[in-house]
mmCIF file of C-alpha atoms and ligand atoms in Angstrom:
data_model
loop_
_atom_site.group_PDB
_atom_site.id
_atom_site.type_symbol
_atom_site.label_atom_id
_atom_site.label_comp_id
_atom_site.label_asym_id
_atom_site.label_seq_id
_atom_site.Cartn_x
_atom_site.Cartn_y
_atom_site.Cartn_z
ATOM 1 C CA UNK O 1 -8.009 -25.500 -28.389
ATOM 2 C CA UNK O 2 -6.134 -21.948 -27.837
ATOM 3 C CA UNK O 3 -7.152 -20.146 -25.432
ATOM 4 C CA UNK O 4 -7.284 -16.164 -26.613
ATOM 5 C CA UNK O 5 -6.385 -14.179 -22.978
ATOM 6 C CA UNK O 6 -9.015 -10.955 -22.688
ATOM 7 C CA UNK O 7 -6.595 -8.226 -23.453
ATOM 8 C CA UNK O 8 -8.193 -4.242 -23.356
ATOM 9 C CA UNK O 9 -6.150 -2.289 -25.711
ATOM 10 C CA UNK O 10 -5.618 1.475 -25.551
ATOM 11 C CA UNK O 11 -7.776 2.170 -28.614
ATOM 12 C CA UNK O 12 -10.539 -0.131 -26.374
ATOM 13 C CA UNK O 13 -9.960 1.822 -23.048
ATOM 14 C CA UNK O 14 -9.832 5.367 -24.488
ATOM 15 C CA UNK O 15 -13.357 4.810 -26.324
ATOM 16 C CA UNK O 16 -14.471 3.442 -23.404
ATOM 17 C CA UNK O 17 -13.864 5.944 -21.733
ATOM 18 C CA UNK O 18 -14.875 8.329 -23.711
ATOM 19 C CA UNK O 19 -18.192 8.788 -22.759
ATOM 20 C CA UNK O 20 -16.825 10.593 -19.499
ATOM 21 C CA UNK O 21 -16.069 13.742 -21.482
ATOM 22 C CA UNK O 22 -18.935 14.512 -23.931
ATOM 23 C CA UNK O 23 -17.582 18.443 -24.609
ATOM 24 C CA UNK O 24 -14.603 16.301 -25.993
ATOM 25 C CA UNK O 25 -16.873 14.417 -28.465
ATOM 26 C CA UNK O 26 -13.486 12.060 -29.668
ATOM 27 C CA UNK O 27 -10.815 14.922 -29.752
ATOM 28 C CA UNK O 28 -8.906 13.471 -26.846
ATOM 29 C CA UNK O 29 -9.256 10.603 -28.157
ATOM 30 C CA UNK O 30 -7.671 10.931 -31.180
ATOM 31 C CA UNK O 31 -5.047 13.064 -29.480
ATOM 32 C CA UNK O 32 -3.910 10.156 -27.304
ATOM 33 C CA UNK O 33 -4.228 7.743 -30.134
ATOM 34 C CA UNK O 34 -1.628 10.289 -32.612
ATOM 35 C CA UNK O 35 0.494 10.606 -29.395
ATOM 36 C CA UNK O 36 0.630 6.566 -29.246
ATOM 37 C CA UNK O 37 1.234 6.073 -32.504
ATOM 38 C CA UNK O 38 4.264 8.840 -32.296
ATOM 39 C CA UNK O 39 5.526 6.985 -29.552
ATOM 40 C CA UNK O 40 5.660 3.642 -31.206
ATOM 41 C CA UNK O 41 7.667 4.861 -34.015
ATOM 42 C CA UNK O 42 10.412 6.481 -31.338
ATOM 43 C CA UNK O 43 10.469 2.952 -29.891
ATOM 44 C CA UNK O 44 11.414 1.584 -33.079
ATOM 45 C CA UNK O 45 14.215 4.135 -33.299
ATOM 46 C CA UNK O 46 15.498 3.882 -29.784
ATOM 47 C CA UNK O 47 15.620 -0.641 -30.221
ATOM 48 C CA UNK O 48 17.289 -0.197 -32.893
ATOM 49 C CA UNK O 49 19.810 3.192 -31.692
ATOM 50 C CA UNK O 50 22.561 0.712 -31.148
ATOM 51 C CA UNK O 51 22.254 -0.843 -34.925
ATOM 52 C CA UNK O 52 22.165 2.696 -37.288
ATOM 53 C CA UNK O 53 24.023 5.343 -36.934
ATOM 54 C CA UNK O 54 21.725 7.365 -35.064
ATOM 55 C CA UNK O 55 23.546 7.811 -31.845
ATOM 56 C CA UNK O 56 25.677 10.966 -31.529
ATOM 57 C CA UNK O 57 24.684 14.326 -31.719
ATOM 58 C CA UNK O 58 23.264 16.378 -34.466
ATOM 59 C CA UNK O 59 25.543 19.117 -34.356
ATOM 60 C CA UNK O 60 22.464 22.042 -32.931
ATOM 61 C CA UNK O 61 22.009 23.280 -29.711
ATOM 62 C CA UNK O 62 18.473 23.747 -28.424
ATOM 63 C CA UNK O 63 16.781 26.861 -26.394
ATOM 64 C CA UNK O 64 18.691 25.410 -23.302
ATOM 65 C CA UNK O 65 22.053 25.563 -25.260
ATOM 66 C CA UNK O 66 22.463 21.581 -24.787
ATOM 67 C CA UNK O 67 23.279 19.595 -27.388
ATOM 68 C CA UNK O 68 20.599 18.000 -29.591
ATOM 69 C CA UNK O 69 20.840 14.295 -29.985
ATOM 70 C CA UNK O 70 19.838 12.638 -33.402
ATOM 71 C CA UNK O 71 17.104 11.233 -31.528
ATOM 72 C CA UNK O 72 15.632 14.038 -30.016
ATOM 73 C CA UNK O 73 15.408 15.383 -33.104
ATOM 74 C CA UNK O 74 13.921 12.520 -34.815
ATOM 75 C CA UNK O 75 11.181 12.593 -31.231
ATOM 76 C CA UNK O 76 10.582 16.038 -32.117
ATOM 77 C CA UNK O 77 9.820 15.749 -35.767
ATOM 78 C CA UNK O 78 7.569 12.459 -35.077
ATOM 79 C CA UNK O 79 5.577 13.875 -32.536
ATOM 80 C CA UNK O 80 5.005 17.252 -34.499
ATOM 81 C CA UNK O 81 4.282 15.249 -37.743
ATOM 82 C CA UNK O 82 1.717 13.496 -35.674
ATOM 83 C CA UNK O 83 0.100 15.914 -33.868
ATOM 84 C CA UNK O 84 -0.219 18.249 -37.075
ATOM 85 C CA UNK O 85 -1.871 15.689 -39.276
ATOM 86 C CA UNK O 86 -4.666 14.534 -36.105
ATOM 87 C CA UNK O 87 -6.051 18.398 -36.706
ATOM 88 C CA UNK O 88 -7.059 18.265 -33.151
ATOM 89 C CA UNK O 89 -3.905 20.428 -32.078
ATOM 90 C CA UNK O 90 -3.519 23.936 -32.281
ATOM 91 C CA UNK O 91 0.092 24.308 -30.871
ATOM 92 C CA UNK O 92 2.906 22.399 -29.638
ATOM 93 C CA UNK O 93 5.341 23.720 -26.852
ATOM 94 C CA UNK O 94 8.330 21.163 -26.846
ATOM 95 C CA UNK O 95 11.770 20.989 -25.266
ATOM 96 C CA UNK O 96 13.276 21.416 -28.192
ATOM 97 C CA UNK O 97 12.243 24.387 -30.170
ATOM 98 C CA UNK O 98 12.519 28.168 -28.454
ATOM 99 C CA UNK O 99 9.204 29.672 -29.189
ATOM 100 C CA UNK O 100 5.620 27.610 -29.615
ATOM 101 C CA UNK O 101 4.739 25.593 -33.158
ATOM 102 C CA UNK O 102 1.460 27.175 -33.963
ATOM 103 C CA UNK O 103 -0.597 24.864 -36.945
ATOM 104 C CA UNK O 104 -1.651 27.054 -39.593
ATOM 105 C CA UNK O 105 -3.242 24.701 -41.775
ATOM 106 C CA UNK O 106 -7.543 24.634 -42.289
ATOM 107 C CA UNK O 107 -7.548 21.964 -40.239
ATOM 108 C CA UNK O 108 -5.713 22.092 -37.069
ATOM 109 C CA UNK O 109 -6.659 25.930 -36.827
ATOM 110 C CA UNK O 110 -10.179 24.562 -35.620
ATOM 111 C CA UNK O 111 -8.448 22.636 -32.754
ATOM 112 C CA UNK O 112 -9.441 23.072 -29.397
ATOM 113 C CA UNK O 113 -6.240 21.563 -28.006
ATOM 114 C CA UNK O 114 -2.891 22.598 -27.082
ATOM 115 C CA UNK O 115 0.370 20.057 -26.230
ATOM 116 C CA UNK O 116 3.124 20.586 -23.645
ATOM 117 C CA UNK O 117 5.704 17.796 -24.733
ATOM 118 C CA UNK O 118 9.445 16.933 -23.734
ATOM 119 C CA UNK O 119 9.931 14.409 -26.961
ATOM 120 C CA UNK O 120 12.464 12.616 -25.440
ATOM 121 C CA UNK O 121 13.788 13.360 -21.930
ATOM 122 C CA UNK O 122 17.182 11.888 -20.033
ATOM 123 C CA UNK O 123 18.576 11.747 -23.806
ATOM 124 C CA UNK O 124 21.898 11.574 -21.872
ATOM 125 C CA UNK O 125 21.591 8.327 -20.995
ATOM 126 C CA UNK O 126 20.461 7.060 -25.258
ATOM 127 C CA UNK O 127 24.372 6.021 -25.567
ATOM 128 C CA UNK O 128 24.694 3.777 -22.293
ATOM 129 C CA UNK O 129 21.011 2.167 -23.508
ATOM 130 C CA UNK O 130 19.228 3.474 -19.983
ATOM 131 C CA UNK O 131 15.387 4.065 -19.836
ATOM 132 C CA UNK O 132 14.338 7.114 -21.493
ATOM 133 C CA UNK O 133 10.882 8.911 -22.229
ATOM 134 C CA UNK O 134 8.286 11.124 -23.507
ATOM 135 C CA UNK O 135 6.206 13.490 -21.388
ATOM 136 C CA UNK O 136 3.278 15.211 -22.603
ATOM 137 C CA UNK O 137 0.196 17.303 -21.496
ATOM 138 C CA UNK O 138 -2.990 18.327 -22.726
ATOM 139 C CA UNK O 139 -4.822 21.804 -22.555
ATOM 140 C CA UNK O 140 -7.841 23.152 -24.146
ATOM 141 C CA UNK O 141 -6.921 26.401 -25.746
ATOM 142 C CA UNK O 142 -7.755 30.002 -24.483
ATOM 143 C CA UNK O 143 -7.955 31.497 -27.929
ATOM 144 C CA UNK O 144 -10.901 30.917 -30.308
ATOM 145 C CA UNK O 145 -10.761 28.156 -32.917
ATOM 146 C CA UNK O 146 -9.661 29.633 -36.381
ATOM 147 C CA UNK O 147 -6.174 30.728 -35.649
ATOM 148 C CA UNK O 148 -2.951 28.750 -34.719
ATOM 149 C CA UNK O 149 -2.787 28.571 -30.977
ATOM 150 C CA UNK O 150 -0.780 31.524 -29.358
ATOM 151 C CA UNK O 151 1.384 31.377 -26.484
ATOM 152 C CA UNK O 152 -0.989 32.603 -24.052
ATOM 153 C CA UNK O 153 -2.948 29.222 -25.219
ATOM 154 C CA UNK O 154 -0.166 27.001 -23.858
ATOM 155 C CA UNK O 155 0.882 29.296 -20.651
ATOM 156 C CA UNK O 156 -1.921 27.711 -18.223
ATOM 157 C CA UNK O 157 -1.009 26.452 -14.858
ATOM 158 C CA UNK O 158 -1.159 22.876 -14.472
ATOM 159 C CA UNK O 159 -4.468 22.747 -13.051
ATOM 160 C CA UNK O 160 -6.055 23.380 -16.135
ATOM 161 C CA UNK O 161 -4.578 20.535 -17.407
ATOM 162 C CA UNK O 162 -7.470 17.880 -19.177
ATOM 163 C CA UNK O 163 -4.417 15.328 -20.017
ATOM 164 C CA UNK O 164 -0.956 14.498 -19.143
ATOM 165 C CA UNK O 165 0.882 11.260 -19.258
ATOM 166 C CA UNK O 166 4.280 9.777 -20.012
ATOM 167 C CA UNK O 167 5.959 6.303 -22.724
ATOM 168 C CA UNK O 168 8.794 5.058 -20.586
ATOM 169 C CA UNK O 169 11.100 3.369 -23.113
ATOM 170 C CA UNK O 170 12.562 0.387 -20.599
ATOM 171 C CA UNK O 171 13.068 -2.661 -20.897
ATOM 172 C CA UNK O 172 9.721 -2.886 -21.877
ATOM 173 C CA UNK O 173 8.035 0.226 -23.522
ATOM 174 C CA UNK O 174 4.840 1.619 -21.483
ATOM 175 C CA UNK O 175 2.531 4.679 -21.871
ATOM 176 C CA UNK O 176 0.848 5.788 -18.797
ATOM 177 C CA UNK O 177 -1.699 8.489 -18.409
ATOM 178 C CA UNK O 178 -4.393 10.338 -16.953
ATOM 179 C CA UNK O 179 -7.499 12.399 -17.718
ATOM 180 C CA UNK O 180 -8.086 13.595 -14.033
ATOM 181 C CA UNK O 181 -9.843 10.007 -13.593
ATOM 182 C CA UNK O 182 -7.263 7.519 -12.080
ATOM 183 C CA UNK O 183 -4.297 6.743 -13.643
ATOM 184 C CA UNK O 184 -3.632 3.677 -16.015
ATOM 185 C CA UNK O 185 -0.578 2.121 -17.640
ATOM 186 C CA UNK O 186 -0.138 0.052 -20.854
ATOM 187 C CA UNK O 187 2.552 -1.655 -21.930
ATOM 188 C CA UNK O 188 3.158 -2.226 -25.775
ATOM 189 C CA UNK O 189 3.309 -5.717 -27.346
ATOM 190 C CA UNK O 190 6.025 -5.217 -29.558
ATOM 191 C CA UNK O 191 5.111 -8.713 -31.641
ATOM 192 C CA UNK O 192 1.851 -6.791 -32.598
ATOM 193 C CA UNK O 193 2.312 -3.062 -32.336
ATOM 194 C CA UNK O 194 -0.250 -2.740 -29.454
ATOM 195 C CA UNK O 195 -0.469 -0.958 -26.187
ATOM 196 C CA UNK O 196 -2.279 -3.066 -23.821
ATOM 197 C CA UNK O 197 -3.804 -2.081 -20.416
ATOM 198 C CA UNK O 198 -0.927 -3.488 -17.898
ATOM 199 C CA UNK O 199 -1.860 -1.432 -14.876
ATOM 200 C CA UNK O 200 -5.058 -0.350 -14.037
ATOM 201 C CA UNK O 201 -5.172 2.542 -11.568
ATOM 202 C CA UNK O 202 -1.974 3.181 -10.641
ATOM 203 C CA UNK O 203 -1.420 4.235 -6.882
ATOM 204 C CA UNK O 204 1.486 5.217 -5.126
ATOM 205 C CA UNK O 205 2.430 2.370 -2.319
ATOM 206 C CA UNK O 206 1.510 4.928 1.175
ATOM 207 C CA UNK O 207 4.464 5.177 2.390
ATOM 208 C CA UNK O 208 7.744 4.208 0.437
ATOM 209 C CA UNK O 209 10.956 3.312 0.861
ATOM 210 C CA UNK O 210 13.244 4.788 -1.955
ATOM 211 C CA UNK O 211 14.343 8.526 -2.470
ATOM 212 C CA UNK O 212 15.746 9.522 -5.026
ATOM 213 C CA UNK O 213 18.107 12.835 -5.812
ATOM 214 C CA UNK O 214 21.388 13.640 -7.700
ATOM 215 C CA UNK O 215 23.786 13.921 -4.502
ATOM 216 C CA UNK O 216 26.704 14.683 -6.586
ATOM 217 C CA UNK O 217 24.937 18.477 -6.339
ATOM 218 C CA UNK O 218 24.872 17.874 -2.201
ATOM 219 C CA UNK O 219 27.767 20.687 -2.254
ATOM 220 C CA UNK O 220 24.574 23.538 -3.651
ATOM 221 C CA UNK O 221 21.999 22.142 -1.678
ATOM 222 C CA UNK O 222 20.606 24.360 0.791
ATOM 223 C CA UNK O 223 20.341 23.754 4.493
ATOM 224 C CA UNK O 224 16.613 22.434 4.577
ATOM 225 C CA UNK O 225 17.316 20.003 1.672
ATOM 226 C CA UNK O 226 20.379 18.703 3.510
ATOM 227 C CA UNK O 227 19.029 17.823 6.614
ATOM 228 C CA UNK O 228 16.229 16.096 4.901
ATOM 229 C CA UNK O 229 19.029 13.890 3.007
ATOM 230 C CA UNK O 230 19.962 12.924 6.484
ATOM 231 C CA UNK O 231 16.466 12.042 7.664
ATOM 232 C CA UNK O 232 16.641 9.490 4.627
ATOM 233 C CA UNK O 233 19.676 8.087 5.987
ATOM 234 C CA UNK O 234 18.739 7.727 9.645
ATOM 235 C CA UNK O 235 17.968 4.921 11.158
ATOM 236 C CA UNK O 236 13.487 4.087 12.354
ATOM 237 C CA UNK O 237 12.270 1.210 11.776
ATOM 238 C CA UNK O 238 8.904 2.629 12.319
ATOM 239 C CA UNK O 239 9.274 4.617 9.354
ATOM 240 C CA UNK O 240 11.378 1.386 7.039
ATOM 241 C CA UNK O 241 14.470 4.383 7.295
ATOM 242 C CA UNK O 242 17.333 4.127 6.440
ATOM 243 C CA UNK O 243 15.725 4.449 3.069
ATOM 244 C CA UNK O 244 16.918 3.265 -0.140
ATOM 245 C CA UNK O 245 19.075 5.774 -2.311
ATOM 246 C CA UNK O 246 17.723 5.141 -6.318
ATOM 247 C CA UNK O 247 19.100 8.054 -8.933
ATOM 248 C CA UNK O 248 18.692 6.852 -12.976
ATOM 249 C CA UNK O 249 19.245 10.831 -14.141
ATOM 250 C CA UNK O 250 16.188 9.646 -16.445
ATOM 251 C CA UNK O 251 12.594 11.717 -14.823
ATOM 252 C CA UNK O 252 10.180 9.316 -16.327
ATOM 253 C CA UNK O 253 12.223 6.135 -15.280
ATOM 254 C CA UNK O 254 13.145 7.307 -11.907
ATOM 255 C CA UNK O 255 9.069 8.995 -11.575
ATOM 256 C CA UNK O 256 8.454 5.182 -12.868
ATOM 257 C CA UNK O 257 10.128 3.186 -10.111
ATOM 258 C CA UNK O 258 8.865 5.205 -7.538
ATOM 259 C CA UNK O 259 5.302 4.971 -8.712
ATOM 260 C CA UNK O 260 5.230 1.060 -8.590
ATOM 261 C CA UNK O 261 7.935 0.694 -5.807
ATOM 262 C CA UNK O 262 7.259 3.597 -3.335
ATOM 263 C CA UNK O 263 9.547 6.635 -3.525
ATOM 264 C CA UNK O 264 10.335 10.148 -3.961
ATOM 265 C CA UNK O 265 12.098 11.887 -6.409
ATOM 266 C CA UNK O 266 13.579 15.699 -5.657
ATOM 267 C CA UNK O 267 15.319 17.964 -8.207
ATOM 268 C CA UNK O 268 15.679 20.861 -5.884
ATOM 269 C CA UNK O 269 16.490 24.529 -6.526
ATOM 270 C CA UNK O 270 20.125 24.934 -5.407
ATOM 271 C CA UNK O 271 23.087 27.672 -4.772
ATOM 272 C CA UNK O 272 23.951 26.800 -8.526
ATOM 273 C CA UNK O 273 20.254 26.669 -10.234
ATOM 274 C CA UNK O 274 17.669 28.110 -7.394
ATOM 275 C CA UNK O 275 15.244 26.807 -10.329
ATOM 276 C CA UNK O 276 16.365 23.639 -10.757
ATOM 277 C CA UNK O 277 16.327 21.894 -13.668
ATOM 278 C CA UNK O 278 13.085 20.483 -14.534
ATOM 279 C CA UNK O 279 11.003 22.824 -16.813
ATOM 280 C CA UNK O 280 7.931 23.280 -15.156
ATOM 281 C CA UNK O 281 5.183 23.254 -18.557
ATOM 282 C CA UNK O 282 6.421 19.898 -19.869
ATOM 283 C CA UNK O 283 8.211 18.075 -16.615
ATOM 284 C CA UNK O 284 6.777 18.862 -13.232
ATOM 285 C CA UNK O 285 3.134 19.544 -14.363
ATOM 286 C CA UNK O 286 2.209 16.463 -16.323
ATOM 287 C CA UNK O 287 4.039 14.978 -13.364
ATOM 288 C CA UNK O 288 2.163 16.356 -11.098
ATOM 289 C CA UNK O 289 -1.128 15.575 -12.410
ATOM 290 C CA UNK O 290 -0.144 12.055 -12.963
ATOM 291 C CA UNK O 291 1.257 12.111 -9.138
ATOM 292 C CA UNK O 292 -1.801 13.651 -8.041
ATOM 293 C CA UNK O 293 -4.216 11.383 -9.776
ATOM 294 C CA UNK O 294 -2.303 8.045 -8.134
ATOM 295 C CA UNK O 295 -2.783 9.336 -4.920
ATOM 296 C CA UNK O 296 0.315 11.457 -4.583
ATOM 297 C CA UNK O 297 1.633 15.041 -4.048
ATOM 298 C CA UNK O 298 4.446 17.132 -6.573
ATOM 299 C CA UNK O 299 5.517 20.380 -4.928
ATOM 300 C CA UNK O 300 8.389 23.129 -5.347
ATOM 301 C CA UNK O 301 8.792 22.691 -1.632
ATOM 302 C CA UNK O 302 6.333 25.493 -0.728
ATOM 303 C CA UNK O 303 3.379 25.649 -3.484
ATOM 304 C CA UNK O 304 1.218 23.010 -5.232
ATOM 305 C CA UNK O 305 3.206 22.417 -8.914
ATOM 306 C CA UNK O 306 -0.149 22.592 -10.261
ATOM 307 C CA UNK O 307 -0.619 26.042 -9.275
ATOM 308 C CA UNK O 308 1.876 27.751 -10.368
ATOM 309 C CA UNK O 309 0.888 30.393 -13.008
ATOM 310 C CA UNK O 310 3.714 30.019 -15.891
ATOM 311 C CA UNK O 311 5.003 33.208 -17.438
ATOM 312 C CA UNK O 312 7.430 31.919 -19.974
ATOM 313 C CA UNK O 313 7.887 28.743 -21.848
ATOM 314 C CA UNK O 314 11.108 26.815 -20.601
ATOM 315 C CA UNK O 315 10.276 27.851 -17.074
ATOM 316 C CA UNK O 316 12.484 25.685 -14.390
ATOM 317 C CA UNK O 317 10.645 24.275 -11.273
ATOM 318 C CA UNK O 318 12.222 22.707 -8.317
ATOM 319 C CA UNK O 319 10.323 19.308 -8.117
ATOM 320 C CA UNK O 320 9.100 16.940 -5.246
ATOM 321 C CA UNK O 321 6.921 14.615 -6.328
ATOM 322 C CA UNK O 322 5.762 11.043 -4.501
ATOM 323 C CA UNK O 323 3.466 9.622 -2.348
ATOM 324 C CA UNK O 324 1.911 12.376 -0.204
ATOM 325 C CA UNK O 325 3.102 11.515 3.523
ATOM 326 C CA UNK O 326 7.178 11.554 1.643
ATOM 327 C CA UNK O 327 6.775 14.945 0.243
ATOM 328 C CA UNK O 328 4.966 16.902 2.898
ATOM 329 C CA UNK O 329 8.221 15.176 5.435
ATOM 330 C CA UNK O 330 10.496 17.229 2.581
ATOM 331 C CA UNK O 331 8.293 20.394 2.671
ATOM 332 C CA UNK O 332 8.660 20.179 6.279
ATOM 333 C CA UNK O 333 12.559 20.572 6.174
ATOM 334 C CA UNK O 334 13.197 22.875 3.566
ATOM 335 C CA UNK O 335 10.027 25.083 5.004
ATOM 336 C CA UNK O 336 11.583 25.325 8.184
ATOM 337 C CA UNK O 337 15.596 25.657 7.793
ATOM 338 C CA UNK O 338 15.176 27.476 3.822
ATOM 339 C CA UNK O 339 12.174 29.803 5.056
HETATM 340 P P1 AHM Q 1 16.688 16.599 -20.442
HETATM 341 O O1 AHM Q 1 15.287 17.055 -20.655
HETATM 342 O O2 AHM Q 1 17.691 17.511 -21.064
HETATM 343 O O3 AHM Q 1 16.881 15.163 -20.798
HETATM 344 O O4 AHM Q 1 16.998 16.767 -18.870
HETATM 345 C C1 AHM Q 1 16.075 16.324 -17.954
HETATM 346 C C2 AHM Q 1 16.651 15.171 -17.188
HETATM 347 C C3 AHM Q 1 15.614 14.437 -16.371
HETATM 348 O O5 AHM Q 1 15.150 13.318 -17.049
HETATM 349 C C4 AHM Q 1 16.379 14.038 -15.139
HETATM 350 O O6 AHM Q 1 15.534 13.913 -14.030
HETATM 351 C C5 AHM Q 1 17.368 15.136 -14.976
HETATM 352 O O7 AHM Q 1 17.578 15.687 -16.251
HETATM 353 C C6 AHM Q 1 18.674 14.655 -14.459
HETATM 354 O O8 AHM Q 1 19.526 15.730 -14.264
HETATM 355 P P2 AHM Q 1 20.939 15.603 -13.560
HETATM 356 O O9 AHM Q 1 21.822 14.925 -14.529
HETATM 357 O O10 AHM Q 1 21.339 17.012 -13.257
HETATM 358 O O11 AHM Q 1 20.751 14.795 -12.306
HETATM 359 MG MG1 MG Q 2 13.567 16.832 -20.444
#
């Protein structure tokens, strides 16, 4: 006799759960399932990056000026393609285009829902075959239904956020989100094409042991930031420090490791960038809300991500996210030596 294992797909869990928001009558649904199925085709592309000749760069630069990878084109186009035919999206902010895609078709006009999406992030690491992924999040639109959805639609501050989640492409592909209820992971099946539910309710370990930073940019750091490198490197065995130094260069991977192993991950402002890097509508927030939701705290070293009211689209954020007791030690350095 075979014995068939219980598995809860994604399809299963999201109608499940659906019943928890009845003003959202199957939209987010939907939405989750057309950013699933997006996903699965960019999977197929990155397994098989090595084989065609997709790798290399496409020749464009983006809003940021960096170069556009065949990939994060081919991202871009899947996830717009997908989101445009579900008719539950209004507009799409992504990494990769300069101003917002507003849907002006019948159908997607009448959408209550706005995406924040970076298609595929840490596309510098696609040619050495390191972990990338897809962040996304999910707003209900300001504007009435009717009309594409305007950039005021998309500008919210992360607390307004109804969705936000992330596909790590690893060595095994998973897409973890949150609705403001928990946080869950699923990893796909690739024999069958299915996302299954891996890890229910995700929570940062309390206290953890890894941090995680691009030293090379020690140099710009400020004073605060410093010190707090040092505090990492000390010795307490009270606190498990020295702590382990982790750095992919890949947010979703790196985000990913310290989720399940206990970390922090910092992309500070600097004397070079006092921004940062990480844009704050499609980076920090959805990573912040996931944070938030598995127990953990994102900050810009002074204010709640989350809170921050976004005036333009590409925005940079300085980002500290982790379990709570990791990034409140941070805020406590750079609060005190950076003012
Ligand atoms: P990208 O969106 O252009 O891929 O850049 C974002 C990536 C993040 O995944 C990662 O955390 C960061 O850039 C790494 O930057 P750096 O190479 O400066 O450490
Ligand atoms: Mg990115």
């Amino acid at each position: 006799m075979v014995t068939r294992y219980k598995i809860k797909t994604l399809t299963e869990f999201i109608i499940e759960r659906q019943s928890e928001y009845p003003h959202a009558k199957g939209a987010l649904t939907r939405l989750l399932n057309d950013i699933a199925t997006a996903a699965k085709i960019v999977n197929r592309e990155i397994n098989a990056a090595g084989l065609v000749d997709i790798l290399g760069y496409e020749g464009k630069e983006n809003v940021q000026g960096e170069s556009q990878k065949k990939l994060d084109v081919f991202a871009n186009e899947q996830f717009i393609t997908a989101l445009k035919g579900g008719a539950e999206c209004c507009a799409i902010a992504s990494e990769e285009n300069e101003k917002i895609i507003s849907f002006q078709n019948e159908f997607s006009e009448l959408g209550k829902y706005v995406i924040a999406i970076d298609p595929l992030d840490g596309s510098s690491n696609i040619e050495s075959n390191v972990s990338i992924g897809t962040i996304f999040s999910i707003y209900r639109r300001k504007t009435e239904v009717g009309e594409g959805g305007k950039n005021v639609d998309i500008l919210q501050p992360g607390i307004n956020q109804v969705a936000a989640g992330y596909v790590i492409y690893g060595s095994s592909t998973m897409l973890v989100y949150t609705t403001g209820k928990g946080v869950n992971g699923f990893t796909l099946d690739p024999s069958v094409g299915i996302f299954c539910l891996s890890h229910p309710d995700m929570a940062f370990p309390k206290e953890g042991k890894i941090y995680s930073i691009n030293e090379g940019n020690y140099i710009y750091f400020y004073e605060g930031l410093k010190k707090y490198i040092k505090y990492c490197q000390e010795i307490d065995k009270e606190t498990s420090r020295p702590y382990t130094s982790r750095y992919i260069g890949s947010l979703v991977a790196d985000f990913h490791r310290n989720l399940i192993s206990g970390g922090i991950f910092l992309y500070p402002g600097s004397k070079k960038s006092p921004s940062g890097k990480l844009r704050l509508l499609y980076e920090c927030n959805p990573m912040a809300f996931i944070a938030e939701q598995a127990g953990g705290k994102a900050s810009d070293g002074y204010n709640r991500i989350m809170e921050i009211e976004p005036e333009t689209l590409h925005q940079r954020s300085p980002l500290f996210v982790g379990p709570k007791s990791m990034v409140e030690k941070a805020e406590e350095f750079i609060q005190e030596y950076d003012g």
